[in-house]
Amino acid sequence: RSIVYMNKATKAQHVALVKGDVTSDEGPVLVRVHAMNLFSDALGEKLPGRGGEIENAMRMIAAEGRGVLVLIREPLSVQMALSKKHAGQTVEAPTGELRDYGVGAQILIDLGIKEMILLTNTKKNLVGVGGFALRIVGQRPIPTTGEES
C-alpha cells in the first residue's frame, strides 16, 4: 500500500510504502526512513554507503511480511549540497533548509507504529524519538550494492 503525505509548510510530498498489518501486536515493525536524494536514488550517482538501500530494505520488509519504508523528499538544494559533500567538496548548508526527522516520526505515528526495528547502516542515537511515542527496539543493517542481499 502506498500513502502520500504532504508537508503543509514546505509543500514537499513524502511517501510511505506499507506491507502487511503494521498496527498488530505481533512485535516490532521493520522501518526504513529514507531521505530521498535525486542524484543517488534516481539517477544512480554512487555516493558512499548508498547503493541499493531502497531496494534491499524493500526485500527485507517483504521477507519479514510486514514493515514500512518512508521516503522523505529533501529540497533540491539540500540534495545538491549533500551530493557535493559526499564528493569531498566543501559546501555550506542551504539557508533555512534543514533535514526534518520529525516528519518521518509523524508519518510513523499516523501509520500506527509504536515499536520498530530500524533498517539502517548508521549507528546514530536518535534523540527525541521517544517524544513522539515511538520506541526503537533494534537496528538491522541494509546490504548495499556489491553486498549480498
PDB file of C-alpha atoms in Angstrom:
ATOM      1  CA  ARG A   1       0.000   0.000   0.000  1.00  0.00           C
ATOM      2  CA  SER A   2       1.290   3.453  -0.864  1.00  0.00           C
ATOM      3  CA  ILE A   3       0.308   6.580   1.069  1.00  0.00           C
ATOM      4  CA  VAL A   4       1.341  10.111   0.085  1.00  0.00           C
ATOM      5  CA  TYR A   5       1.793  12.744   2.804  1.00  0.00           C
ATOM      6  CA  MET A   6       2.198  16.465   2.170  1.00  0.00           C
ATOM      7  CA  ASN A   7       4.212  18.768   4.404  1.00  0.00           C
ATOM      8  CA  LYS A   8       1.956  21.832   4.516  1.00  0.00           C
ATOM      9  CA  ALA A   9       4.868  24.131   5.409  1.00  0.00           C
ATOM     10  CA  THR A  10       7.252  23.112   2.593  1.00  0.00           C
ATOM     11  CA  LYS A  11       4.727  21.589   0.154  1.00  0.00           C
ATOM     12  CA  ALA A  12       7.043  18.571  -0.139  1.00  0.00           C
ATOM     13  CA  GLN A  13       5.334  15.231  -0.702  1.00  0.00           C
ATOM     14  CA  HIS A  14       6.568  12.176   1.177  1.00  0.00           C
ATOM     15  CA  VAL A  15       5.611   8.556   0.502  1.00  0.00           C
ATOM     16  CA  ALA A  16       5.047   5.671   2.893  1.00  0.00           C
ATOM     17  CA  LEU A  17       5.150   2.167   1.401  1.00  0.00           C
ATOM     18  CA  VAL A  18       3.423  -0.215   3.802  1.00  0.00           C
ATOM     19  CA  LYS A  19       3.447  -4.022   3.674  1.00  0.00           C
ATOM     20  CA  GLY A  20       1.160  -6.074   5.876  1.00  0.00           C
ATOM     21  CA  ASP A  21      -0.544  -5.112   9.126  1.00  0.00           C
ATOM     22  CA  VAL A  22       1.851  -2.772  10.905  1.00  0.00           C
ATOM     23  CA  THR A  23      -0.608  -1.978  13.711  1.00  0.00           C
ATOM     24  CA  SER A  24      -0.947  -5.521  15.075  1.00  0.00           C
ATOM     25  CA  ASP A  25       0.633  -6.658  18.340  1.00  0.00           C
ATOM     26  CA  GLU A  26       2.954  -9.114  16.554  1.00  0.00           C
ATOM     27  CA  GLY A  27       6.007  -7.265  17.850  1.00  0.00           C
ATOM     28  CA  PRO A  28       8.204  -4.501  16.460  1.00  0.00           C
ATOM     29  CA  VAL A  29       7.845  -3.455  12.830  1.00  0.00           C
ATOM     30  CA  LEU A  30      10.739  -3.172  10.357  1.00  0.00           C
ATOM     31  CA  VAL A  31      11.086   0.504   9.423  1.00  0.00           C
ATOM     32  CA  ARG A  32      13.302   2.364   6.985  1.00  0.00           C
ATOM     33  CA  VAL A  33      13.033   6.170   6.838  1.00  0.00           C
ATOM     34  CA  HIS A  34      14.984   7.197   3.761  1.00  0.00           C
ATOM     35  CA  ALA A  35      15.824  10.779   2.816  1.00  0.00           C
ATOM     36  CA  MET A  36      15.458  10.682  -0.954  1.00  0.00           C
ATOM     37  CA  ASN A  37      18.336  12.037  -2.990  1.00  0.00           C
ATOM     38  CA  LEU A  38      17.639  12.623  -6.668  1.00  0.00           C
ATOM     39  CA  PHE A  39      21.271  12.057  -7.610  1.00  0.00           C
ATOM     40  CA  SER A  40      21.942   8.776  -5.828  1.00  0.00           C
ATOM     41  CA  ASP A  41      18.469   7.225  -5.641  1.00  0.00           C
ATOM     42  CA  ALA A  42      17.008   8.117  -9.021  1.00  0.00           C
ATOM     43  CA  LEU A  43      19.976   8.906 -11.251  1.00  0.00           C
ATOM     44  CA  GLY A  44      22.331   6.268  -9.911  1.00  0.00           C
ATOM     45  CA  GLU A  45      25.176   8.524  -8.759  1.00  0.00           C
ATOM     46  CA  LYS A  46      27.336   6.427  -6.483  1.00  0.00           C
ATOM     47  CA  LEU A  47      27.509   8.028  -3.045  1.00  0.00           C
ATOM     48  CA  PRO A  48      29.418   6.220  -0.275  1.00  0.00           C
ATOM     49  CA  GLY A  49      27.162   3.727   1.508  1.00  0.00           C
ATOM     50  CA  ARG A  50      24.108   4.490  -0.631  1.00  0.00           C
ATOM     51  CA  GLY A  51      23.891   1.721  -3.196  1.00  0.00           C
ATOM     52  CA  GLY A  52      20.616  -0.162  -3.401  1.00  0.00           C
ATOM     53  CA  GLU A  53      19.365   0.771   0.079  1.00  0.00           C
ATOM     54  CA  ILE A  54      15.757   1.273  -1.001  1.00  0.00           C
ATOM     55  CA  GLU A  55      15.550  -1.988  -2.962  1.00  0.00           C
ATOM     56  CA  ASN A  56      17.277  -4.018  -0.258  1.00  0.00           C
ATOM     57  CA  ALA A  57      15.143  -2.508   2.515  1.00  0.00           C
ATOM     58  CA  MET A  58      12.062  -3.476   0.483  1.00  0.00           C
ATOM     59  CA  ARG A  59      13.402  -7.045   0.151  1.00  0.00           C
ATOM     60  CA  MET A  60      13.970  -7.243   3.913  1.00  0.00           C
ATOM     61  CA  ILE A  61      10.437  -5.979   4.614  1.00  0.00           C
ATOM     62  CA  ALA A  62       8.973  -8.440   2.088  1.00  0.00           C
ATOM     63  CA  ALA A  63      10.826 -11.343   3.713  1.00  0.00           C
ATOM     64  CA  GLU A  64       9.514 -10.274   7.141  1.00  0.00           C
ATOM     65  CA  GLY A  65       5.948  -9.992   5.782  1.00  0.00           C
ATOM     66  CA  ARG A  66       5.322  -6.536   7.203  1.00  0.00           C
ATOM     67  CA  GLY A  67       7.064  -3.205   7.517  1.00  0.00           C
ATOM     68  CA  VAL A  68       7.250   0.390   6.365  1.00  0.00           C
ATOM     69  CA  LEU A  69       9.529   2.289   4.009  1.00  0.00           C
ATOM     70  CA  VAL A  70       9.109   6.064   4.356  1.00  0.00           C
ATOM     71  CA  LEU A  71      10.607   8.144   1.556  1.00  0.00           C
ATOM     72  CA  ILE A  72      11.299  11.703   2.677  1.00  0.00           C
ATOM     73  CA  ARG A  73      11.857  14.241  -0.087  1.00  0.00           C
ATOM     74  CA  GLU A  74      14.631  16.722   0.537  1.00  0.00           C
ATOM     75  CA  PRO A  75      14.598  20.108  -1.223  1.00  0.00           C
ATOM     76  CA  LEU A  76      16.783  20.025  -4.356  1.00  0.00           C
ATOM     77  CA  SER A  77      19.283  22.489  -2.869  1.00  0.00           C
ATOM     78  CA  VAL A  78      19.827  20.140   0.093  1.00  0.00           C
ATOM     79  CA  GLN A  79      20.264  17.174  -2.274  1.00  0.00           C
ATOM     80  CA  MET A  80      22.864  19.058  -4.302  1.00  0.00           C
ATOM     81  CA  ALA A  81      24.749  20.092  -1.144  1.00  0.00           C
ATOM     82  CA  LEU A  82      24.773  16.501   0.146  1.00  0.00           C
ATOM     83  CA  SER A  83      25.968  15.225  -3.232  1.00  0.00           C
ATOM     84  CA  LYS A  84      28.847  17.728  -3.246  1.00  0.00           C
ATOM     85  CA  LYS A  85      29.716  16.852   0.365  1.00  0.00           C
ATOM     86  CA  HIS A  86      29.922  13.136  -0.485  1.00  0.00           C
ATOM     87  CA  ALA A  87      32.159  14.040  -3.431  1.00  0.00           C
ATOM     88  CA  GLY A  88      34.583  15.672  -0.978  1.00  0.00           C
ATOM     89  CA  GLN A  89      33.727  19.273  -1.800  1.00  0.00           C
ATOM     90  CA  THR A  90      33.270  21.872   0.921  1.00  0.00           C
ATOM     91  CA  VAL A  91      29.718  23.180   0.992  1.00  0.00           C
ATOM     92  CA  GLU A  92      27.654  25.424   3.212  1.00  0.00           C
ATOM     93  CA  ALA A  93      24.288  24.177   4.412  1.00  0.00           C
ATOM     94  CA  PRO A  94      21.457  25.765   2.407  1.00  0.00           C
ATOM     95  CA  THR A  95      19.896  28.599   4.393  1.00  0.00           C
ATOM     96  CA  GLY A  96      16.631  27.662   6.070  1.00  0.00           C
ATOM     97  CA  GLU A  97      16.546  24.125   4.708  1.00  0.00           C
ATOM     98  CA  LEU A  98      17.432  21.650   7.446  1.00  0.00           C
ATOM     99  CA  ARG A  99      16.569  17.966   7.373  1.00  0.00           C
ATOM    100  CA  ASP A 100      13.449  17.366   9.443  1.00  0.00           C
ATOM    101  CA  TYR A 101      13.494  13.960  11.121  1.00  0.00           C
ATOM    102  CA  GLY A 102      10.206  14.851  12.818  1.00  0.00           C
ATOM    103  CA  VAL A 103       8.346  14.419   9.533  1.00  0.00           C
ATOM    104  CA  GLY A 104       9.269  10.726   9.399  1.00  0.00           C
ATOM    105  CA  ALA A 105       8.252  10.274  13.031  1.00  0.00           C
ATOM    106  CA  GLN A 106       4.881  11.914  12.410  1.00  0.00           C
ATOM    107  CA  ILE A 107       4.249   9.635   9.431  1.00  0.00           C
ATOM    108  CA  LEU A 108       5.105   6.544  11.510  1.00  0.00           C
ATOM    109  CA  ILE A 109       2.716   7.675  14.254  1.00  0.00           C
ATOM    110  CA  ASP A 110      -0.036   8.212  11.682  1.00  0.00           C
ATOM    111  CA  LEU A 111       0.535   4.652  10.440  1.00  0.00           C
ATOM    112  CA  GLY A 112       0.106   3.311  13.990  1.00  0.00           C
ATOM    113  CA  ILE A 113       3.730   2.283  14.577  1.00  0.00           C
ATOM    114  CA  LYS A 114       4.750   2.052  18.226  1.00  0.00           C
ATOM    115  CA  GLU A 115       7.787  -0.269  18.348  1.00  0.00           C
ATOM    116  CA  MET A 116      10.221  -0.613  15.484  1.00  0.00           C
ATOM    117  CA  ILE A 117      13.412  -2.179  14.279  1.00  0.00           C
ATOM    118  CA  LEU A 118      15.276   0.380  12.180  1.00  0.00           C
ATOM    119  CA  LEU A 119      16.784  -0.694   8.895  1.00  0.00           C
ATOM    120  CA  THR A 120      19.911   1.459   8.803  1.00  0.00           C
ATOM    121  CA  ASN A 121      23.622   1.372   8.150  1.00  0.00           C
ATOM    122  CA  THR A 122      24.454   4.046  10.722  1.00  0.00           C
ATOM    123  CA  LYS A 123      24.629   3.758  14.483  1.00  0.00           C
ATOM    124  CA  LYS A 124      23.034   7.131  15.238  1.00  0.00           C
ATOM    125  CA  ASN A 125      21.347   7.681  18.567  1.00  0.00           C
ATOM    126  CA  LEU A 126      18.027   9.239  17.570  1.00  0.00           C
ATOM    127  CA  VAL A 127      17.449  11.615  20.443  1.00  0.00           C
ATOM    128  CA  GLY A 128      13.857  12.758  20.819  1.00  0.00           C
ATOM    129  CA  VAL A 129      12.137   9.843  19.063  1.00  0.00           C
ATOM    130  CA  GLY A 130      10.641   8.883  22.432  1.00  0.00           C
ATOM    131  CA  GLY A 131       8.931  12.275  22.466  1.00  0.00           C
ATOM    132  CA  PHE A 132       6.892  11.042  19.510  1.00  0.00           C
ATOM    133  CA  ALA A 133       5.761   7.915  21.449  1.00  0.00           C
ATOM    134  CA  LEU A 134       7.937   5.733  19.204  1.00  0.00           C
ATOM    135  CA  ARG A 135      10.295   3.116  20.561  1.00  0.00           C
ATOM    136  CA  ILE A 136      13.317   1.762  18.707  1.00  0.00           C
ATOM    137  CA  VAL A 137      13.962  -1.780  19.952  1.00  0.00           C
ATOM    138  CA  GLY A 138      16.708  -2.722  17.487  1.00  0.00           C
ATOM    139  CA  GLN A 139      18.610  -1.985  14.315  1.00  0.00           C
ATOM    140  CA  ARG A 140      19.461  -4.126  11.276  1.00  0.00           C
ATOM    141  CA  PRO A 141      21.984  -3.222   8.589  1.00  0.00           C
ATOM    142  CA  ILE A 142      20.850  -2.961   4.973  1.00  0.00           C
ATOM    143  CA  PRO A 143      23.082  -4.632   2.389  1.00  0.00           C
ATOM    144  CA  THR A 144      24.262  -2.082  -0.197  1.00  0.00           C
ATOM    145  CA  THR A 145      25.129  -2.669  -3.844  1.00  0.00           C
ATOM    146  CA  GLY A 146      28.015  -5.062  -4.074  1.00  0.00           C
ATOM    147  CA  GLU A 147      26.963  -6.906  -0.911  1.00  0.00           C
ATOM    148  CA  GLU A 148      24.731  -9.926  -0.771  1.00  0.00           C
ATOM    149  CA  SER A 149      21.037  -9.188  -0.118  1.00  0.00           C
TER     150      SER A 149
END
